[in-house]
Coordinates of C-alpha atoms and ligand atoms in Angstrom, one line a residue:
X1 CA 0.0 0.0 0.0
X2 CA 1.7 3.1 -1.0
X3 CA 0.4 6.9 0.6
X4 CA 1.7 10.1 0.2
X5 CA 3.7 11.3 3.1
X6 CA 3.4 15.3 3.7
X7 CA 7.1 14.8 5.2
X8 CA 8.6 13.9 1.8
X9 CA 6.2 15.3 -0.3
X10 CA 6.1 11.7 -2.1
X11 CA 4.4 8.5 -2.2
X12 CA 5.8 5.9 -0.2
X13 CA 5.2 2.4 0.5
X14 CA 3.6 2.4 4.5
X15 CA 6.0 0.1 5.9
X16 CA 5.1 -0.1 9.8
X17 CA 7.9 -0.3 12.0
X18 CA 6.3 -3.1 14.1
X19 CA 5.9 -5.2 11.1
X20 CA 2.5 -6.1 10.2
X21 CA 1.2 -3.8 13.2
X22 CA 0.4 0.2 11.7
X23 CA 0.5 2.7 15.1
X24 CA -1.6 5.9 14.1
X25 CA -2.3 9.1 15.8
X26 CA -5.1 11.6 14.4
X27 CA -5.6 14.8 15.7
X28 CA -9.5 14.9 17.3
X29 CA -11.7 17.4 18.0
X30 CA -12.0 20.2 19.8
X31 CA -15.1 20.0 22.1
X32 CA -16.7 23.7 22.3
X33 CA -18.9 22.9 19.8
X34 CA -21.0 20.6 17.7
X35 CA -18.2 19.1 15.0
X36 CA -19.4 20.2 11.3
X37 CA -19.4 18.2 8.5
X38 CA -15.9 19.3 7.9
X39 CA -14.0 18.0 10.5
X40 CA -15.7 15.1 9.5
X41 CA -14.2 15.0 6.3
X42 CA -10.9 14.7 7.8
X43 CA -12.5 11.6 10.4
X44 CA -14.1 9.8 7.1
X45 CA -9.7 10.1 5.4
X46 CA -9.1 8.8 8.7
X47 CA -11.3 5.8 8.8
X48 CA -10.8 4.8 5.5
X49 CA -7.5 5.1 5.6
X50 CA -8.0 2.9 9.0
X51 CA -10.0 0.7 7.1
X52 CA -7.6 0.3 3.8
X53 CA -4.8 -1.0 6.1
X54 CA -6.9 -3.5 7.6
X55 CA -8.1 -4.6 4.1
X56 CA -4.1 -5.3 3.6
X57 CA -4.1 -7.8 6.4
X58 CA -2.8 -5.2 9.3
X59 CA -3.0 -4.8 12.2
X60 CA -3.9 -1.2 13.7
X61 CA -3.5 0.9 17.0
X62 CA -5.5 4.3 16.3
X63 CA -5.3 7.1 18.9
X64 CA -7.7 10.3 18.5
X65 CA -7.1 12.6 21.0
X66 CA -10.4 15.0 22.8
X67 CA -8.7 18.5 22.7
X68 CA -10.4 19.6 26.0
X69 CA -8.4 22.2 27.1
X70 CA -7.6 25.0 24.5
X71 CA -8.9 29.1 24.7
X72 CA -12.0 28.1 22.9
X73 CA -12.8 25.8 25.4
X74 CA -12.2 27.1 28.6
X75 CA -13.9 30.7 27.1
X76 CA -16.7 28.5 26.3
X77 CA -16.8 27.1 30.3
X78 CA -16.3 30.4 31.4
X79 CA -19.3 31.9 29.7
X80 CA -21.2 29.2 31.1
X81 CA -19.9 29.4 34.4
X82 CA -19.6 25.6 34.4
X83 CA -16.2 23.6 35.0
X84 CA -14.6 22.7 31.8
X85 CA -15.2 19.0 31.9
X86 CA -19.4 19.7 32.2
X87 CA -18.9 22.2 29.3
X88 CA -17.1 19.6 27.4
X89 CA -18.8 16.3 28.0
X90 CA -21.9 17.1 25.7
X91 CA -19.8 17.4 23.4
X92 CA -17.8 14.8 23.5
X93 CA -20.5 12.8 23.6
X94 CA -22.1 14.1 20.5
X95 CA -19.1 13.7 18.4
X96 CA -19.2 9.7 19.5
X97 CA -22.7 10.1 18.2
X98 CA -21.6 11.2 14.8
X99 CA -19.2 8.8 14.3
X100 CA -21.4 6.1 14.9
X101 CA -24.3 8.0 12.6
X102 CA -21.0 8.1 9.8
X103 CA -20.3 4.8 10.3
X104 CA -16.8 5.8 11.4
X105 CA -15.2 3.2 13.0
X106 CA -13.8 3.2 16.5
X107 CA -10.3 3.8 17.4
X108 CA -8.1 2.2 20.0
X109 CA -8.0 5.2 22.1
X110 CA -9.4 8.6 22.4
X111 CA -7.6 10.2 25.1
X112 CA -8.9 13.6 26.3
X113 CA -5.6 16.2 27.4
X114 CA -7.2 16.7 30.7
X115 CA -6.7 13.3 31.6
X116 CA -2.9 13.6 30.8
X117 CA -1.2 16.7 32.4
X118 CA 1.3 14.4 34.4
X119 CA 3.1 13.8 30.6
X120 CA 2.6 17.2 29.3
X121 CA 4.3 18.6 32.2
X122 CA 7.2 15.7 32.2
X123 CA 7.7 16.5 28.4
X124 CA 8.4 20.1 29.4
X125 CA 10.6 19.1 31.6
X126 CA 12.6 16.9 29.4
X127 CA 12.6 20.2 27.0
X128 CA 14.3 22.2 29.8
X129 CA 17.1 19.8 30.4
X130 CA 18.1 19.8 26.6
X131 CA 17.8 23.5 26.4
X132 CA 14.9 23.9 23.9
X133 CA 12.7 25.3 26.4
X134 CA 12.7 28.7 28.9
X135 CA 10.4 30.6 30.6
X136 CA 8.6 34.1 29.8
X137 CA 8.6 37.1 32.4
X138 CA 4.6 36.1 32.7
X139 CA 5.7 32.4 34.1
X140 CA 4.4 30.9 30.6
X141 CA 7.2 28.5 29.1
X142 CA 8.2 28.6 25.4
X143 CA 9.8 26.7 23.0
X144 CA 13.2 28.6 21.6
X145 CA 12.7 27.5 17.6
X146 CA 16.4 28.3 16.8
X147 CA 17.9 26.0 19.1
X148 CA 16.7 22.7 16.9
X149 CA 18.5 22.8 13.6
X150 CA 15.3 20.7 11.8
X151 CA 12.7 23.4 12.6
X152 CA 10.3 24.0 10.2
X153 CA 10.9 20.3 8.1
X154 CA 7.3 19.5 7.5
X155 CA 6.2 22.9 6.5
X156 CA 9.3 23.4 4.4
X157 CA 9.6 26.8 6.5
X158 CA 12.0 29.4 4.7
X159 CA 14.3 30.2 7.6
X160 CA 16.5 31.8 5.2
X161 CA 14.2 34.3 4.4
X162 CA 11.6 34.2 7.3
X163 CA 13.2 35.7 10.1
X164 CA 11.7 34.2 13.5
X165 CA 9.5 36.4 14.9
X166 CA 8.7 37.4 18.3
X167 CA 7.0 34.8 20.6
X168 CA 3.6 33.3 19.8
X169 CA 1.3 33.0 22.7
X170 CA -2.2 31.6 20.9
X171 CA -2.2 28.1 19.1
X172 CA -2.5 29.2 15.1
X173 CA -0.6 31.4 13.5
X174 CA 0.8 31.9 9.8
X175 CA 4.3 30.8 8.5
X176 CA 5.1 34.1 8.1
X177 CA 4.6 34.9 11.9
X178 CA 6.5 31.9 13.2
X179 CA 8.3 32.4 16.4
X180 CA 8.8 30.3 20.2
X181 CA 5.6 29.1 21.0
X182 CA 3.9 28.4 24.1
X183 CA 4.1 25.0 25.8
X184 CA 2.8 25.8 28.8
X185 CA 0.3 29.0 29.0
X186 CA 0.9 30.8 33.0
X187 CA -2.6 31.2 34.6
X188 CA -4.6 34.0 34.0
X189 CA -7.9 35.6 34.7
X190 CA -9.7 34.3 31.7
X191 CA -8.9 30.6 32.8
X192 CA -11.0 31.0 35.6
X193 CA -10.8 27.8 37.2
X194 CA -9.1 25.9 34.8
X195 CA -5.4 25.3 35.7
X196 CA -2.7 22.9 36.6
X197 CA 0.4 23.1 39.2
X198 CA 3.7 22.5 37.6
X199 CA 7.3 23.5 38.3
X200 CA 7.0 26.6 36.8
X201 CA 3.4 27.5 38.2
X202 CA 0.1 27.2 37.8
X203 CA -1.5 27.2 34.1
X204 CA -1.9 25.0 31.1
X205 CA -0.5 23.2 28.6
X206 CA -0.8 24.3 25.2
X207 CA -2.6 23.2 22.2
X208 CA 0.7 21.1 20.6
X209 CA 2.2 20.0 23.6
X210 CA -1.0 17.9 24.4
X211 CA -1.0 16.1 21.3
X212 CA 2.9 15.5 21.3
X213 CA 2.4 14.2 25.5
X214 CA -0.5 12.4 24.3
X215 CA 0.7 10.2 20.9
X216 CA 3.4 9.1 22.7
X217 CA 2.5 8.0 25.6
X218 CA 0.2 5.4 24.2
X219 CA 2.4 4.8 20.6
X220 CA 6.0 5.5 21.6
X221 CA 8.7 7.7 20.8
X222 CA 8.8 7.1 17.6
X223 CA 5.4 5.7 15.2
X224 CA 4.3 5.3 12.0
X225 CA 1.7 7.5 11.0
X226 CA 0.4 10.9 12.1
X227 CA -3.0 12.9 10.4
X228 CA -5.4 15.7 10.3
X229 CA -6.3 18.8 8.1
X230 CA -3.8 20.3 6.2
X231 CA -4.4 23.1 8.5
X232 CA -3.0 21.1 10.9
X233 CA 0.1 20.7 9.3
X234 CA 1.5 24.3 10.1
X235 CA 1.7 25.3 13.0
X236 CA 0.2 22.4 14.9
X237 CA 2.1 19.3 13.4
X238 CA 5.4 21.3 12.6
X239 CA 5.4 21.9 16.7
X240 CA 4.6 18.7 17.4
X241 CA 7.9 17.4 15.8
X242 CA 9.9 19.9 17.4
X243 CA 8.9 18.9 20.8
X244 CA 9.1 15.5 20.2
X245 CA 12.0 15.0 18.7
X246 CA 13.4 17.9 20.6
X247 CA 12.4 16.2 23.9
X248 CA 13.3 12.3 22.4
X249 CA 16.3 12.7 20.0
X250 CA 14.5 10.5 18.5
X251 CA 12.4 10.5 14.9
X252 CA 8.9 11.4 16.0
X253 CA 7.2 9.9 13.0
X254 CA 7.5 8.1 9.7
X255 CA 4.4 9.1 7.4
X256 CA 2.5 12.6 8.0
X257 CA -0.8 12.7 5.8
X258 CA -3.2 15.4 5.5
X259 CA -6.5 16.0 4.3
X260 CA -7.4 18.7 1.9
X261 CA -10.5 20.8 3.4
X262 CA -14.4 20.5 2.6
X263 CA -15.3 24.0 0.9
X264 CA -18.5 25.6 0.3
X265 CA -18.6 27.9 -2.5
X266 CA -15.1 28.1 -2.4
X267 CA -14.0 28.5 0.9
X268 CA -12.9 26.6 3.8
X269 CA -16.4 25.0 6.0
X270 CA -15.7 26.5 9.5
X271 CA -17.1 28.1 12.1
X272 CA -15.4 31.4 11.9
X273 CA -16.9 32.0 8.7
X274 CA -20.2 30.8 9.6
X275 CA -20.8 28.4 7.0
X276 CA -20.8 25.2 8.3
X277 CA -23.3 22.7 8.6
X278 CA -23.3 20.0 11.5
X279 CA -24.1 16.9 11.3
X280 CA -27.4 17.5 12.7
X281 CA -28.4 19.9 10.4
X282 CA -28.2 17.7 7.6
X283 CA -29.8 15.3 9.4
X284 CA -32.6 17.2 10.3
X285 CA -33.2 17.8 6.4
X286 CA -34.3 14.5 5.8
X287 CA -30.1 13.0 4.6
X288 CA -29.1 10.2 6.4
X289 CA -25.8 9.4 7.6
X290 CA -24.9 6.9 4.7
X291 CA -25.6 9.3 2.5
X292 CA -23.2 12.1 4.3
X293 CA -20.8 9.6 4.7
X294 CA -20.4 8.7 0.8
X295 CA -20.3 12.6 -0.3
X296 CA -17.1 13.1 2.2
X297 CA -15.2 10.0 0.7
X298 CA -16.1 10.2 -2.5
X299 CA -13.4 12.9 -3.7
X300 CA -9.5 12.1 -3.5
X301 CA -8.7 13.4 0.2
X302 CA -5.8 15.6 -1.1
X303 CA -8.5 17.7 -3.2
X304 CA -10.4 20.1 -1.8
X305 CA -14.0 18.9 -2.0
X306 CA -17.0 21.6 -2.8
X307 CA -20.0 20.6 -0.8
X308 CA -23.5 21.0 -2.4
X309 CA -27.0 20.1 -2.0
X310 CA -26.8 18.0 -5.9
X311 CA -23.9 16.1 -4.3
X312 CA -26.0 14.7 -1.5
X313 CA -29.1 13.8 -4.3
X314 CA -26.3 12.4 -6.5
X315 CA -25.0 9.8 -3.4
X316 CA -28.4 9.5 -2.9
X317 CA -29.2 7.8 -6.3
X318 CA -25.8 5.9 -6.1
X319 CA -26.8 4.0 -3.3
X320 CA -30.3 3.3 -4.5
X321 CA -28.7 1.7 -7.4
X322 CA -26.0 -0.4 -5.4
X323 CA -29.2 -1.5 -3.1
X324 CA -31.1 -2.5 -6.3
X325 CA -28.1 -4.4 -7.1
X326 CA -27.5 -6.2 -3.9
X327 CA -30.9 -7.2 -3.6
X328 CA -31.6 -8.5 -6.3
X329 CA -28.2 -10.8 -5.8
X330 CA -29.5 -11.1 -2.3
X331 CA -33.0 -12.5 -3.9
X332 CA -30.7 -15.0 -6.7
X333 CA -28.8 -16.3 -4.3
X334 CA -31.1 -17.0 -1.8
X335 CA -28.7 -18.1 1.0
X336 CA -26.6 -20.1 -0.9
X337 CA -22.8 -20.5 -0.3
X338 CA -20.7 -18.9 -2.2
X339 CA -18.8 -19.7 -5.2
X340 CA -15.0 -20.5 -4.6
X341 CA -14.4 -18.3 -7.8
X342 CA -16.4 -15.5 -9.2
X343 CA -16.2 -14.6 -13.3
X344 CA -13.2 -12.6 -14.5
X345 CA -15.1 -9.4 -15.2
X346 CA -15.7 -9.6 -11.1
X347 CA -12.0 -10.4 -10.4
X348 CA -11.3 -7.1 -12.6
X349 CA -13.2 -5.3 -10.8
X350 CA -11.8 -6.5 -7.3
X351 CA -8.2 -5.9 -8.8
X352 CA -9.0 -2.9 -9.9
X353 CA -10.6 -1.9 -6.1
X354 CA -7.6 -2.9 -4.7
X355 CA -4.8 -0.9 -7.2
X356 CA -7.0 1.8 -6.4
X357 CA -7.2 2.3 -2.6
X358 CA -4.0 0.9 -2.8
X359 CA -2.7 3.8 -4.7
X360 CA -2.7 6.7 -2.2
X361 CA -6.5 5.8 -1.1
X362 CA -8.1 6.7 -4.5
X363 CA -11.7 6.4 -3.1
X364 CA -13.5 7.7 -6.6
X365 CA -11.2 5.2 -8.3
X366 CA -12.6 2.5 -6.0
X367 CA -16.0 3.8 -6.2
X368 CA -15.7 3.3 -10.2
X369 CA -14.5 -0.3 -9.5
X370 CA -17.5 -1.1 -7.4
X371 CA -20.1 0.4 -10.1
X372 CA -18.5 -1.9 -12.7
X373 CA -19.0 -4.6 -10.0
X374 CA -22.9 -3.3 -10.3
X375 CA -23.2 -3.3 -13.7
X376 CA -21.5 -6.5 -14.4
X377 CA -23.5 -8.2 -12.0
X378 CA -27.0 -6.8 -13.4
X379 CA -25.9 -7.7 -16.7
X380 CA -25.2 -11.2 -15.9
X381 CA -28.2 -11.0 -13.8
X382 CA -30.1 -10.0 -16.6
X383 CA -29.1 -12.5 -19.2
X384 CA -29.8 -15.1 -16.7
X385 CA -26.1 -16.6 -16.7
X386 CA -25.5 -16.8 -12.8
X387 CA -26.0 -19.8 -10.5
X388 CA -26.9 -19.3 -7.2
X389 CA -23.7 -19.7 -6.2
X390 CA -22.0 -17.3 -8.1
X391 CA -24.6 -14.9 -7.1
X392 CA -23.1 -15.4 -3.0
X393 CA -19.4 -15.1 -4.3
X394 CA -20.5 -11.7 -5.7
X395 CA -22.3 -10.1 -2.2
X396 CA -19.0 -11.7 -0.7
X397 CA -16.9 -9.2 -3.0
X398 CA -19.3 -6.7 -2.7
X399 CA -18.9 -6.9 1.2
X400 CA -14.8 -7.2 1.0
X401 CA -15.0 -3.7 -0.8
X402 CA -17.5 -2.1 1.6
X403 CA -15.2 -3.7 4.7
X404 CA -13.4 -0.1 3.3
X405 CA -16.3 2.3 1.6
X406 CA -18.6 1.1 4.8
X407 CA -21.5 2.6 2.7
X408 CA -23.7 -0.9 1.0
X409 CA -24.6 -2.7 4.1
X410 CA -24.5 0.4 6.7
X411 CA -28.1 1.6 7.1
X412 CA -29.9 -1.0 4.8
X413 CA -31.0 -2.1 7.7
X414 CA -33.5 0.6 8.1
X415 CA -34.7 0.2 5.1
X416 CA -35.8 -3.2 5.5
X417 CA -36.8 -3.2 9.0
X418 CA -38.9 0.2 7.6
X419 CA -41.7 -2.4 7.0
X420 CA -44.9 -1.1 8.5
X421 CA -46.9 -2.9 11.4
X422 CA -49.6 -3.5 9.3
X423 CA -47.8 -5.3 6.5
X424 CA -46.1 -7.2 9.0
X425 CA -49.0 -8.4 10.9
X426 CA -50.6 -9.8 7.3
X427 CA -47.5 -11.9 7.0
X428 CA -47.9 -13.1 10.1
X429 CA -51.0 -14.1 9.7
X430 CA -49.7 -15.8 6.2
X431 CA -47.2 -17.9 8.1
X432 CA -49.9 -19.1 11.0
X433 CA -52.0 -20.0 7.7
X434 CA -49.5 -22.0 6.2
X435 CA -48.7 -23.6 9.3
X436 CA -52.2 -24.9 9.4
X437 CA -52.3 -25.6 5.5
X438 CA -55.3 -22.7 5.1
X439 CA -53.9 -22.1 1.4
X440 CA -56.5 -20.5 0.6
X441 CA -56.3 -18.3 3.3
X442 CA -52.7 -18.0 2.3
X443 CA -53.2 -17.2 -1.2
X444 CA -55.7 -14.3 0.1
X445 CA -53.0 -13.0 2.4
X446 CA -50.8 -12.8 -0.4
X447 CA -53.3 -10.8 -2.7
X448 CA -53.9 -8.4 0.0
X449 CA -50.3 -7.9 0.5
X450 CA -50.0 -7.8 -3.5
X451 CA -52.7 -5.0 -3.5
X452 CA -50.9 -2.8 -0.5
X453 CA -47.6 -2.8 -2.4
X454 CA -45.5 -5.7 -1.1
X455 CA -44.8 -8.8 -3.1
X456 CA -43.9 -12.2 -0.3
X457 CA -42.6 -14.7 -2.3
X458 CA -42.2 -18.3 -0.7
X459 CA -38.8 -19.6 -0.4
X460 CA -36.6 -22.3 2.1
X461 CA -36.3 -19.9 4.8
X462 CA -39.9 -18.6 5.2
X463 CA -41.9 -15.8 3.3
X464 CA -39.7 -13.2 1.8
X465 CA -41.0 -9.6 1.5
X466 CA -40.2 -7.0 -1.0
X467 CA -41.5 -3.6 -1.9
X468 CA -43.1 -3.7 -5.3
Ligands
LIG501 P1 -10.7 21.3 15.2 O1 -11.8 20.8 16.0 O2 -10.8 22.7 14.7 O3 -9.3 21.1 15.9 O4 -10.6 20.4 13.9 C1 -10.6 19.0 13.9 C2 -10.1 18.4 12.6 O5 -10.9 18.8 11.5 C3 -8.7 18.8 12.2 O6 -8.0 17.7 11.7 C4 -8.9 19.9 11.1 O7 -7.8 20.0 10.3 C5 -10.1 19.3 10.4 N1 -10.9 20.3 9.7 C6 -11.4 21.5 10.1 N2 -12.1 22.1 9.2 C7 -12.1 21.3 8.1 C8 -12.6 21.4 6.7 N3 -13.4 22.4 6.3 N4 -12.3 20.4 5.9 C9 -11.6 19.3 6.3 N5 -11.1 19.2 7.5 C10 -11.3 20.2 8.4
LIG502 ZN1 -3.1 17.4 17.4

């Protein structure tokens, strides 16, 4: 499996240090808000690029950290006049929501920085005894840039030309501003409540250091792959490495990839400009999660990706028609077992799905792998050339290529269990007939189900219901 790694600014083959065992880390949310659908963009790369490395065989150890302490967060606790972890837990509790409703699968660990302030303040300290760190005249403690040769690697930072600045106290900033940074933030009123004891006083880490304390405690000093944003990348990741490495001597991490962002009419989704939709929101408008779920993966995650209304009708039409498909294989196949082999035009199509996601996780590449998939099997279908058999060998492909795209048997569900009381209680009353060999009364069932709209067709396992 080959990515493209941010570092190098190449594609590499993803060789895991462990062998067979990929160690991850991808930067979470921060929980002052309800996550939009853009953040999720970057947690829908993330899963699929989760789910791609399982499809090679691998092992994985995922860590998404909960940024719970950050200014946004403790303002947010502050207007409320609540302590920070009540602000933050409905939060965090929604976002598990949505991942679940995206069909985003879990990671290993999702460690929230409050919980970790023992390591944040040891990696500070391990900062100070190389030299890389000092404190402020306001007790805050900073990270001296110059002093580690390597500053600025990721974000190919012109130190030539770009002069470090003064110091940086907030947690984003431009290139051209860069300059020490703040590891750990002295107390002030604003914080209220929220604040630590450490050697150097009382206050709170900042925004990098958590995420550097945090990856490697539970991955190591050094690890194979580290995500987000490509807003992420500068300042966020770039400080990461330099406190890491600073701190370890060590190489922080092997592969750094980044998502391009979710736009809408050309501009970044976020909440500073206001034009974000949660979730929710979409929700609430009558799209389901499947459907949210195949717009945000269906672009290459290094292209920006314009959201719109049509692309949400457009997924919506896709997945009727790889439903359709799968039913009616569903139907053929009739719980047979599957085929040791399926036809070559399948097997193309599988190779294909695999070259592709493969390749730097070329989702609309896959996605036009699975639709030959659908039309080769409706064809076949069609001219009446499969056995039942070969019919199961195909939903068994169909499902190795959703064990990535998690979009085909994710919230089919509800669609068949969507079968109303009524229509339920008729077939019911069908099977009791049966039972008692009342065909007659069974055949009248059936007509009455035939003239509300559903079809039961009898088959090994029972009646089998389907929407006319
Ligand atoms: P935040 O909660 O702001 O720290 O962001 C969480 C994650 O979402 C980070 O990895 C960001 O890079 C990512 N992100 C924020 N906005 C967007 C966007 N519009 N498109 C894609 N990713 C985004
Ligand atoms: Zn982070």
């Amino acid at each position: 499996m080959h990515i493209y790694n941010s570092l190098s600014r190449t594609k590499e083959e993803l060789r895991p240090i462990e062998p067979g065992h990929v160690k991850f880390y991808t930067c979470g949310p921060t929980v002052y808000n309800f996550a939009h659908i853009g953040n999720f963009r970057a947690y829908t790369f993330e899963d699929i690029l989760r789910r791609v490395i399982l499809y090679n065989g691998l092992r994985v150890t995922q860590v998404m950290n909960l940024t719970d302490i950050d200014d946004k967060t403790i303002c947010g606790a502050q207007e409320k006049g609540v302590p920070l972890k009540s602000f933050t837990k409905p939060y965090i509790d929604a976002f598990f929501d949505d991942l679940k409703a995206l069909n985003i699968q879990p990671a290993e660990h999702y460690p929230a920085a409050t919980d970790h302030i023992p390591e944040m303040i040891a990696l500070i300290a391990k900062l100070f005894e190389r030299g890389l760190a000092y404190t402020s005249e306001d007790g805050s403690v900073y990270f001296s840039v110059d002093k580690l040769p390597g500053y600025g690697k990721l974000a190919r930072l012109d130190r030539q030309n770009l002069r470090a600045g003064a110091r940086v106290a907030q947690d984003e900033y431009e290139k051209e501003s860069y300059g020490d940074f703040a590891l750990w933030k002295a107390w002030d009123e604003g914080d209220g409540e929220v604040a630590w004891d450490s050697p150097w006083g009382r206050g709170r880490p900042g925004w990098h250091l958590e995420c550097s304390a945090m990856s490697m405690h539970y991955l190591g000093e050094t690890f194979d792959l580290h995500t987000g944003g490509i807003d992420n990348l500068f300042p966020h990741h770039e400080n990461e490495i330099a406190q890491s490495e600073g701190a370890t001597g060590k190489p922080f991490v092997t592969y750094w990839m980044h998502c391009a962002h979710l736009r809408v009419n050309g501009e970044k989704m976020s909440k500073s400009l206001g034009n974000f939709f949660t979730l929710r929101d979409l929700i609430e408008k009558g799209w389901s999660g499947r459907e949210i779920r195949m717009v945000l993966i269906n672009g290459h995650y290094r292209q920006p990706l314009n959201f719109t209304f049509d692309a949400l009708e457009a997924a919506r039409t896709a997945l009727a028609r790889i439903d359709e498909c799968v039913d009616a294989l569903e139907e053929y196949a009739d719980g047979a077992a599957p085929a040791d082999s399926v036809p070559v035009w399948a097997s193309e199509a599988r190779d294909a799905f695999t070259a592709a996601v493969n390749d730097d996780l070329n989702i609309p590449e896959a996605f036009a792998a699975l639709f030959a998939l659908v039309r080769g099997s409706n064809s076949a279908l069609r001219d009446g050339k499969l056995s039942a058999t070969d019919a199961a060998a195909l939903l068994t492909l169909f499902d190795r290529m959703d064990s990535v795209l998690g979009v085909i048997r994710f919230g089919r569900a509800a669609r068949t269990d969507a079968v109303p009381a009524e229509i339920t209680a008729l077939v019911e009353a069908r099977a009791a007939a049966r039972a008692a060999k009342e065909w007659a009364e069974s055949d009248r069932l059936r007509d009455e189900l035939a003239a509300k709209g559903w079809e039961v067709r009898d088959s090994k396992e029972g009646q089998k219901l389907k929407k006319l």
